[in-house]
Structures are given as C-alpha cells and as structure tokens.
mmCIF file with all atom_site columns, N, CA and C in Angstrom:
data_model
loop_
_atom_site.group_PDB
_atom_site.id
_atom_site.type_symbol
_atom_site.label_atom_id
_atom_site.label_alt_id
_atom_site.label_comp_id
_atom_site.label_asym_id
_atom_site.label_entity_id
_atom_site.label_seq_id
_atom_site.pdbx_PDB_ins_code
_atom_site.Cartn_x
_atom_site.Cartn_y
_atom_site.Cartn_z
_atom_site.occupancy
_atom_site.B_iso_or_equiv
_atom_site.pdbx_formal_charge
_atom_site.auth_seq_id
_atom_site.auth_comp_id
_atom_site.auth_asym_id
_atom_site.auth_atom_id
_atom_site.pdbx_PDB_model_num
ATOM 1   N N  . UNK A 1 1  ? 69.838 141.900 77.073 1.00 51.00 ? 1  UNK A N  1
ATOM 2   C CA . UNK A 1 1  ? 69.245 140.460 77.066 1.00 51.00 ? 1  UNK A CA 1
ATOM 3   C C  . UNK A 1 1  ? 68.002 140.274 76.387 1.00 51.00 ? 1  UNK A C  1
ATOM 4   N N  . UNK A 1 2  ? 67.344 141.166 76.004 1.00 58.00 ? 2  UNK A N  1
ATOM 5   C CA . UNK A 1 2  ? 66.032 141.198 75.004 1.00 58.00 ? 2  UNK A CA 1
ATOM 6   C C  . UNK A 1 2  ? 66.341 140.458 73.938 1.00 58.00 ? 2  UNK A C  1
ATOM 7   N N  . UNK A 1 3  ? 67.625 140.890 73.062 1.00 67.00 ? 3  UNK A N  1
ATOM 8   C CA . UNK A 1 3  ? 67.784 140.415 71.934 1.00 67.00 ? 3  UNK A CA 1
ATOM 9   C C  . UNK A 1 3  ? 68.151 138.996 71.821 1.00 67.00 ? 3  UNK A C  1
ATOM 10  N N  . UNK A 1 4  ? 68.914 138.691 72.851 1.00 68.00 ? 4  UNK A N  1
ATOM 11  C CA . UNK A 1 4  ? 69.427 137.261 73.285 1.00 68.00 ? 4  UNK A CA 1
ATOM 12  C C  . UNK A 1 4  ? 67.981 136.369 73.412 1.00 68.00 ? 4  UNK A C  1
ATOM 13  N N  . UNK A 1 5  ? 67.186 136.875 74.371 1.00 72.00 ? 5  UNK A N  1
ATOM 14  C CA . UNK A 1 5  ? 65.797 136.003 74.641 1.00 72.00 ? 5  UNK A CA 1
ATOM 15  C C  . UNK A 1 5  ? 65.165 135.968 73.519 1.00 72.00 ? 5  UNK A C  1
ATOM 16  N N  . UNK A 1 6  ? 64.902 136.819 72.333 1.00 80.00 ? 6  UNK A N  1
ATOM 17  C CA . UNK A 1 6  ? 64.305 137.118 71.246 1.00 80.00 ? 6  UNK A CA 1
ATOM 18  C C  . UNK A 1 6  ? 64.762 135.869 70.167 1.00 80.00 ? 6  UNK A C  1
ATOM 19  N N  . UNK A 1 7  ? 66.052 135.853 70.026 1.00 79.00 ? 7  UNK A N  1
ATOM 20  C CA . UNK A 1 7  ? 66.540 134.864 69.410 1.00 79.00 ? 7  UNK A CA 1
ATOM 21  C C  . UNK A 1 7  ? 66.667 133.707 69.636 1.00 79.00 ? 7  UNK A C  1
ATOM 22  N N  . UNK A 1 8  ? 66.706 133.214 71.088 1.00 79.00 ? 8  UNK A N  1
ATOM 23  C CA . UNK A 1 8  ? 66.475 132.008 71.556 1.00 79.00 ? 8  UNK A CA 1
ATOM 24  C C  . UNK A 1 8  ? 65.117 131.527 71.329 1.00 79.00 ? 8  UNK A C  1
ATOM 25  N N  . UNK A 1 9  ? 63.904 132.287 71.404 1.00 82.00 ? 9  UNK A N  1
ATOM 26  C CA . UNK A 1 9  ? 62.509 132.110 71.466 1.00 82.00 ? 9  UNK A CA 1
ATOM 27  C C  . UNK A 1 9  ? 62.500 131.851 69.976 1.00 82.00 ? 9  UNK A C  1
ATOM 28  N N  . UNK A 1 10 ? 62.978 132.479 68.928 1.00 87.00 ? 10 UNK A N  1
ATOM 29  C CA . UNK A 1 10 ? 62.622 132.382 67.526 1.00 87.00 ? 10 UNK A CA 1
ATOM 30  C C  . UNK A 1 10 ? 63.157 131.224 67.089 1.00 87.00 ? 10 UNK A C  1
ATOM 31  N N  . UNK A 1 11 ? 64.597 131.285 67.226 1.00 85.00 ? 11 UNK A N  1
ATOM 32  C CA . UNK A 1 11 ? 65.452 130.130 66.630 1.00 85.00 ? 11 UNK A CA 1
ATOM 33  C C  . UNK A 1 11 ? 65.674 129.022 67.461 1.00 85.00 ? 11 UNK A C  1
ATOM 34  N N  . UNK A 1 12 ? 65.712 129.087 68.685 1.00 81.00 ? 12 UNK A N  1
ATOM 35  C CA . UNK A 1 12 ? 65.906 128.012 69.442 1.00 81.00 ? 12 UNK A CA 1
ATOM 36  C C  . UNK A 1 12 ? 67.364 127.969 70.190 1.00 81.00 ? 12 UNK A C  1
ATOM 37  N N  . UNK A 1 13 ? 68.172 128.701 69.373 1.00 82.00 ? 13 UNK A N  1
ATOM 38  C CA . UNK A 1 13 ? 69.843 128.932 69.766 1.00 82.00 ? 13 UNK A CA 1
ATOM 39  C C  . UNK A 1 13 ? 70.205 130.280 69.495 1.00 82.00 ? 13 UNK A C  1
ATOM 40  N N  . UNK A 1 14 ? 71.200 130.438 70.079 1.00 81.00 ? 14 UNK A N  1
ATOM 41  C CA . UNK A 1 14 ? 71.949 131.938 69.929 1.00 81.00 ? 14 UNK A CA 1
ATOM 42  C C  . UNK A 1 14 ? 73.558 131.623 69.705 1.00 81.00 ? 14 UNK A C  1
ATOM 43  N N  . UNK A 1 15 ? 74.052 132.372 68.662 1.00 83.00 ? 15 UNK A N  1
ATOM 44  C CA . UNK A 1 15 ? 75.385 132.290 68.340 1.00 83.00 ? 15 UNK A CA 1
ATOM 45  C C  . UNK A 1 15 ? 76.001 133.725 68.893 1.00 83.00 ? 15 UNK A C  1
ATOM 46  N N  . UNK A 1 16 ? 77.335 133.607 69.566 1.00 83.00 ? 16 UNK A N  1
ATOM 47  C CA . UNK A 1 16 ? 77.819 134.924 70.316 1.00 83.00 ? 16 UNK A CA 1
ATOM 48  C C  . UNK A 1 16 ? 79.459 134.490 70.387 1.00 83.00 ? 16 UNK A C  1
ATOM 49  N N  . UNK A 1 17 ? 80.273 135.390 70.299 1.00 85.00 ? 17 UNK A N  1
ATOM 50  C CA . UNK A 1 17 ? 81.661 135.163 70.580 1.00 85.00 ? 17 UNK A CA 1
ATOM 51  C C  . UNK A 1 17 ? 81.867 135.257 72.072 1.00 85.00 ? 17 UNK A C  1
ATOM 52  N N  . UNK A 1 18 ? 82.956 134.520 72.504 1.00 83.00 ? 18 UNK A N  1
ATOM 53  C CA . UNK A 1 18 ? 83.022 134.667 73.882 1.00 83.00 ? 18 UNK A CA 1
ATOM 54  C C  . UNK A 1 18 ? 83.235 136.194 74.449 1.00 83.00 ? 18 UNK A C  1
ATOM 55  N N  . UNK A 1 19 ? 84.042 137.042 73.841 1.00 87.00 ? 19 UNK A N  1
ATOM 56  C CA . UNK A 1 19 ? 83.886 138.436 74.040 1.00 87.00 ? 19 UNK A CA 1
ATOM 57  C C  . UNK A 1 19 ? 82.633 139.270 74.208 1.00 87.00 ? 19 UNK A C  1
ATOM 58  N N  . UNK A 1 20 ? 81.696 138.881 73.283 1.00 85.00 ? 20 UNK A N  1
ATOM 59  C CA . UNK A 1 20 ? 80.335 139.337 73.460 1.00 85.00 ? 20 UNK A CA 1
ATOM 60  C C  . UNK A 1 20 ? 79.809 138.802 74.572 1.00 85.00 ? 20 UNK A C  1
ATOM 61  N N  . UNK A 1 21 ? 79.774 137.675 75.078 1.00 82.00 ? 21 UNK A N  1
ATOM 62  C CA . UNK A 1 21 ? 79.249 137.102 76.249 1.00 82.00 ? 21 UNK A CA 1
ATOM 63  C C  . UNK A 1 21 ? 79.833 137.983 77.768 1.00 82.00 ? 21 UNK A C  1
ATOM 64  N N  . UNK A 1 22 ? 81.120 137.976 77.556 1.00 85.00 ? 22 UNK A N  1
ATOM 65  C CA . UNK A 1 22 ? 81.874 138.543 78.926 1.00 85.00 ? 22 UNK A CA 1
ATOM 66  C C  . UNK A 1 22 ? 81.470 140.184 78.725 1.00 85.00 ? 22 UNK A C  1
ATOM 67  N N  . UNK A 1 23 ? 81.155 140.861 77.693 1.00 88.00 ? 23 UNK A N  1
ATOM 68  C CA . UNK A 1 23 ? 80.778 142.096 77.706 1.00 88.00 ? 23 UNK A CA 1
ATOM 69  C C  . UNK A 1 23 ? 79.510 142.315 78.121 1.00 88.00 ? 23 UNK A C  1
ATOM 70  N N  . UNK A 1 24 ? 78.749 141.483 77.803 1.00 82.00 ? 24 UNK A N  1
ATOM 71  C CA . UNK A 1 24 ? 77.042 141.399 78.128 1.00 82.00 ? 24 UNK A CA 1
ATOM 72  C C  . UNK A 1 24 ? 77.149 141.219 79.768 1.00 82.00 ? 24 UNK A C  1
ATOM 73  N N  . UNK A 1 25 ? 78.134 140.373 80.140 1.00 83.00 ? 25 UNK A N  1
ATOM 74  C CA . UNK A 1 25 ? 78.257 139.942 81.508 1.00 83.00 ? 25 UNK A CA 1
ATOM 75  C C  . UNK A 1 25 ? 79.044 141.080 82.633 1.00 83.00 ? 25 UNK A C  1
ATOM 76  N N  . UNK A 1 26 ? 79.151 142.236 81.812 1.00 88.00 ? 26 UNK A N  1
ATOM 77  C CA . UNK A 1 26 ? 79.798 143.260 82.550 1.00 88.00 ? 26 UNK A CA 1
ATOM 78  C C  . UNK A 1 26 ? 81.724 143.065 83.029 1.00 88.00 ? 26 UNK A C  1
ATOM 79  N N  . UNK A 1 27 ? 82.131 142.301 82.040 1.00 90.00 ? 27 UNK A N  1
ATOM 80  C CA . UNK A 1 27 ? 83.337 142.134 82.264 1.00 90.00 ? 27 UNK A CA 1
ATOM 81  C C  . UNK A 1 27 ? 83.482 140.791 82.938 1.00 90.00 ? 27 UNK A C  1
ATOM 82  N N  . UNK A 1 28 ? 82.587 140.130 83.617 1.00 87.00 ? 28 UNK A N  1
ATOM 83  C CA . UNK A 1 28 ? 82.786 139.045 84.608 1.00 87.00 ? 28 UNK A CA 1
ATOM 84  C C  . UNK A 1 28 ? 82.960 137.731 83.542 1.00 87.00 ? 28 UNK A C  1
ATOM 85  N N  . UNK A 1 29 ? 83.840 137.020 84.094 1.00 84.00 ? 29 UNK A N  1
ATOM 86  C CA . UNK A 1 29 ? 84.129 135.699 83.073 1.00 84.00 ? 29 UNK A CA 1
ATOM 87  C C  . UNK A 1 29 ? 83.508 134.540 83.737 1.00 84.00 ? 29 UNK A C  1
ATOM 88  N N  . UNK A 1 30 ? 82.894 134.728 84.819 1.00 81.00 ? 30 UNK A N  1
ATOM 89  C CA . UNK A 1 30 ? 82.093 133.695 85.489 1.00 81.00 ? 30 UNK A CA 1
ATOM 90  C C  . UNK A 1 30 ? 80.586 133.573 85.114 1.00 81.00 ? 30 UNK A C  1
ATOM 91  N N  . UNK A 1 31 ? 80.248 132.338 84.614 1.00 75.00 ? 31 UNK A N  1
ATOM 92  C CA . UNK A 1 31 ? 78.969 132.193 84.183 1.00 75.00 ? 31 UNK A CA 1
ATOM 93  C C  . UNK A 1 31 ? 78.186 131.177 84.679 1.00 75.00 ? 31 UNK A C  1
ATOM 94  N N  . UNK A 1 32 ? 77.037 131.323 84.924 1.00 73.00 ? 32 UNK A N  1
ATOM 95  C CA . UNK A 1 32 ? 75.945 130.401 85.495 1.00 73.00 ? 32 UNK A CA 1
ATOM 96  C C  . UNK A 1 32 ? 75.316 129.845 84.226 1.00 73.00 ? 32 UNK A C  1
ATOM 97  N N  . UNK A 1 33 ? 75.881 128.757 83.700 1.00 68.00 ? 33 UNK A N  1
ATOM 98  C CA . UNK A 1 33 ? 74.853 128.080 82.731 1.00 68.00 ? 33 UNK A CA 1
ATOM 99  C C  . UNK A 1 33 ? 74.061 126.920 82.870 1.00 68.00 ? 33 UNK A C  1
ATOM 100 N N  . UNK A 1 34 ? 73.538 126.819 84.062 1.00 72.00 ? 34 UNK A N  1
ATOM 101 C CA . UNK A 1 34 ? 72.640 125.843 84.270 1.00 72.00 ? 34 UNK A CA 1
ATOM 102 C C  . UNK A 1 34 ? 71.309 125.769 83.605 1.00 72.00 ? 34 UNK A C  1
ATOM 103 N N  . UNK A 1 35 ? 70.693 126.811 82.724 1.00 68.00 ? 35 UNK A N  1
ATOM 104 C CA . UNK A 1 35 ? 69.756 127.222 81.900 1.00 68.00 ? 35 UNK A CA 1
ATOM 105 C C  . UNK A 1 35 ? 69.937 126.667 80.658 1.00 68.00 ? 35 UNK A C  1
ATOM 106 N N  . UNK A 1 36 ? 71.175 126.604 80.100 1.00 70.00 ? 36 UNK A N  1
ATOM 107 C CA . UNK A 1 36 ? 71.403 126.591 78.674 1.00 70.00 ? 36 UNK A CA 1
ATOM 108 C C  . UNK A 1 36 ? 72.815 125.679 78.548 1.00 70.00 ? 36 UNK A C  1
ATOM 109 N N  . UNK A 1 37 ? 73.213 125.151 77.404 1.00 77.00 ? 37 UNK A N  1
ATOM 110 C CA . UNK A 1 37 ? 74.198 124.573 76.992 1.00 77.00 ? 37 UNK A CA 1
ATOM 111 C C  . UNK A 1 37 ? 75.158 125.653 76.384 1.00 77.00 ? 37 UNK A C  1
ATOM 112 N N  . UNK A 1 38 ? 76.439 125.572 76.612 1.00 79.00 ? 38 UNK A N  1
ATOM 113 C CA . UNK A 1 38 ? 77.745 126.188 75.816 1.00 79.00 ? 38 UNK A CA 1
ATOM 114 C C  . UNK A 1 38 ? 78.293 125.263 74.991 1.00 79.00 ? 38 UNK A C  1
ATOM 115 N N  . UNK A 1 39 ? 78.390 125.731 73.604 1.00 83.00 ? 39 UNK A N  1
ATOM 116 C CA . UNK A 1 39 ? 79.324 124.905 72.875 1.00 83.00 ? 39 UNK A CA 1
ATOM 117 C C  . UNK A 1 39 ? 80.494 125.847 72.501 1.00 83.00 ? 39 UNK A C  1
ATOM 118 N N  . UNK A 1 40 ? 81.787 125.633 72.773 1.00 83.00 ? 40 UNK A N  1
ATOM 119 C CA . UNK A 1 40 ? 82.983 126.330 72.449 1.00 83.00 ? 40 UNK A CA 1
ATOM 120 C C  . UNK A 1 40 ? 83.481 125.812 71.179 1.00 83.00 ? 40 UNK A C  1
ATOM 121 N N  . UNK A 1 41 ? 83.802 126.811 70.230 1.00 86.00 ? 41 UNK A N  1
ATOM 122 C CA . UNK A 1 41 ? 84.475 126.576 69.117 1.00 86.00 ? 41 UNK A CA 1
ATOM 123 C C  . UNK A 1 41 ? 85.965 126.988 69.015 1.00 86.00 ? 41 UNK A C  1
ATOM 124 N N  . UNK A 1 42 ? 86.980 126.211 69.142 1.00 87.00 ? 42 UNK A N  1
ATOM 125 C CA . UNK A 1 42 ? 88.476 126.872 69.604 1.00 87.00 ? 42 UNK A CA 1
ATOM 126 C C  . UNK A 1 42 ? 89.309 127.010 68.238 1.00 87.00 ? 42 UNK A C  1
ATOM 127 N N  . UNK A 1 43 ? 89.620 127.955 68.004 1.00 90.00 ? 43 UNK A N  1
ATOM 128 C CA . UNK A 1 43 ? 90.563 128.352 66.776 1.00 90.00 ? 43 UNK A CA 1
ATOM 129 C C  . UNK A 1 43 ? 92.069 128.186 67.311 1.00 90.00 ? 43 UNK A C  1
ATOM 130 N N  . UNK A 1 44 ? 92.281 128.329 68.679 1.00 92.00 ? 44 UNK A N  1
ATOM 131 C CA . UNK A 1 44 ? 93.881 128.372 68.627 1.00 92.00 ? 44 UNK A CA 1
ATOM 132 C C  . UNK A 1 44 ? 93.841 127.506 70.209 1.00 92.00 ? 44 UNK A C  1
ATOM 133 N N  . UNK A 1 45 ? 95.043 127.282 70.601 1.00 93.00 ? 45 UNK A N  1
ATOM 134 C CA . UNK A 1 45 ? 94.908 126.604 72.200 1.00 93.00 ? 45 UNK A CA 1
ATOM 135 C C  . UNK A 1 45 ? 94.557 127.342 72.939 1.00 93.00 ? 45 UNK A C  1
ATOM 136 N N  . UNK A 1 46 ? 93.639 126.894 74.064 1.00 90.00 ? 46 UNK A N  1
ATOM 137 C CA . UNK A 1 46 ? 92.936 127.450 74.984 1.00 90.00 ? 46 UNK A CA 1
ATOM 138 C C  . UNK A 1 46 ? 92.678 126.577 76.345 1.00 90.00 ? 46 UNK A C  1
ATOM 139 N N  . UNK A 1 47 ? 92.629 127.348 77.556 1.00 92.00 ? 47 UNK A N  1
ATOM 140 C CA . UNK A 1 47 ? 92.428 126.755 78.641 1.00 92.00 ? 47 UNK A CA 1
ATOM 141 C C  . UNK A 1 47 ? 91.075 127.327 79.283 1.00 92.00 ? 47 UNK A C  1
ATOM 142 N N  . UNK A 1 48 ? 90.225 126.044 79.357 1.00 88.00 ? 48 UNK A N  1
ATOM 143 C CA . UNK A 1 48 ? 89.094 126.443 80.021 1.00 88.00 ? 48 UNK A CA 1
ATOM 144 C C  . UNK A 1 48 ? 88.589 125.767 81.308 1.00 88.00 ? 48 UNK A C  1
ATOM 145 N N  . UNK A 1 49 ? 88.064 126.636 82.297 1.00 87.00 ? 49 UNK A N  1
ATOM 146 C CA . UNK A 1 49 ? 87.949 126.315 83.476 1.00 87.00 ? 49 UNK A CA 1
ATOM 147 C C  . UNK A 1 49 ? 86.504 126.097 83.968 1.00 87.00 ? 49 UNK A C  1
ATOM 148 N N  . UNK A 1 50 ? 86.321 124.746 84.148 1.00 84.00 ? 50 UNK A N  1
ATOM 149 C CA . UNK A 1 50 ? 84.873 124.241 84.555 1.00 84.00 ? 50 UNK A CA 1
ATOM 150 C C  . UNK A 1 50 ? 84.925 123.830 85.976 1.00 84.00 ? 50 UNK A C  1
ATOM 151 N N  . UNK A 1 51 ? 84.158 124.468 86.760 1.00 84.00 ? 51 UNK A N  1
ATOM 152 C CA . UNK A 1 51 ? 83.873 124.170 88.102 1.00 84.00 ? 51 UNK A CA 1
ATOM 153 C C  . UNK A 1 51 ? 85.335 123.987 88.957 1.00 84.00 ? 51 UNK A C  1
ATOM 154 N N  . UNK A 1 52 ? 86.172 124.675 88.615 1.00 89.00 ? 52 UNK A N  1
ATOM 155 C CA . UNK A 1 52 ? 87.393 124.777 89.450 1.00 89.00 ? 52 UNK A CA 1
ATOM 156 C C  . UNK A 1 52 ? 88.652 123.812 88.410 1.00 89.00 ? 52 UNK A C  1
ATOM 157 N N  . UNK A 1 53 ? 88.203 123.134 87.653 1.00 94.00 ? 53 UNK A N  1
ATOM 158 C CA . UNK A 1 53 ? 89.007 122.185 86.955 1.00 94.00 ? 53 UNK A CA 1
ATOM 159 C C  . UNK A 1 53 ? 89.391 122.765 85.425 1.00 94.00 ? 53 UNK A C  1
ATOM 160 N N  . UNK A 1 54 ? 90.655 122.817 85.274 1.00 95.00 ? 54 UNK A N  1
ATOM 161 C CA . UNK A 1 54 ? 90.914 123.394 84.045 1.00 95.00 ? 54 UNK A CA 1
ATOM 162 C C  . UNK A 1 54 ? 91.192 122.320 82.690 1.00 95.00 ? 54 UNK A C  1
ATOM 163 N N  . UNK A 1 55 ? 90.712 122.692 81.742 1.00 94.00 ? 55 UNK A N  1
ATOM 164 C CA . UNK A 1 55 ? 90.972 121.866 80.680 1.00 94.00 ? 55 UNK A CA 1
ATOM 165 C C  . UNK A 1 55 ? 91.561 122.487 79.443 1.00 94.00 ? 55 UNK A C  1
ATOM 166 N N  . UNK A 1 56 ? 92.610 122.039 78.929 1.00 94.00 ? 56 UNK A N  1
ATOM 167 C CA . UNK A 1 56 ? 93.294 122.414 77.729 1.00 94.00 ? 56 UNK A CA 1
ATOM 168 C C  . UNK A 1 56 ? 92.834 121.905 76.624 1.00 94.00 ? 56 UNK A C  1
ATOM 169 N N  . UNK A 1 57 ? 92.431 122.886 75.574 1.00 92.00 ? 57 UNK A N  1
ATOM 170 C CA . UNK A 1 57 ? 91.785 122.561 74.522 1.00 92.00 ? 57 UNK A CA 1
ATOM 171 C C  . UNK A 1 57 ? 92.598 123.047 73.423 1.00 92.00 ? 57 UNK A C  1
ATOM 172 N N  . UNK A 1 58 ? 93.140 122.079 72.312 1.00 89.00 ? 58 UNK A N  1
ATOM 173 C CA . UNK A 1 58 ? 94.023 122.381 71.299 1.00 89.00 ? 58 UNK A CA 1
ATOM 174 C C  . UNK A 1 58 ? 92.973 122.929 69.915 1.00 89.00 ? 58 UNK A C  1
ATOM 175 N N  . UNK A 1 59 ? 93.527 123.918 69.540 1.00 83.00 ? 59 UNK A N  1
ATOM 176 C CA . UNK A 1 59 ? 92.772 124.391 68.139 1.00 83.00 ? 59 UNK A CA 1
ATOM 177 C C  . UNK A 1 59 ? 93.118 123.545 66.943 1.00 83.00 ? 59 UNK A C  1
ATOM 178 N N  . UNK A 1 60 ? 92.590 123.686 65.634 1.00 82.00 ? 60 UNK A N  1
ATOM 179 C CA . UNK A 1 60 ? 92.843 122.936 64.484 1.00 82.00 ? 60 UNK A CA 1
ATOM 180 C C  . UNK A 1 60 ? 94.133 122.999 64.055 1.00 82.00 ? 60 UNK A C  1
#
C-alpha cells in the first residue's frame, strides 16, 4: 500500500490493472471504494457487480 499511497499523494491518481488490485487485496474481489473512485476501461465483454446489481459492459 505504501507505493499506492505515495503515487496518490504525488500524482493525485493511480493506475492499476484489476488483477493487481485483486492480488493486493489478497485475492478478495470485494472492494470498499468509499474513499476513492474507480474507472474501469473494458477491452472485452464483462459483468461488473456493484452493490449486488450486475452490469454488463461491452468492450470496443
């Protein structure tokens, strides 16, 4: 988390793949994002679950 907090402090944002975030979260795919925003860039069809509601997102 130290690298992440340093990047946020110096740049105001951080870019990571979802896989990196899951790995940093010890394999847990549930995230508490009340302290920051997530922007997902989707390259292929995906289903994203937000507070129990599934959203289907099409890639380019």
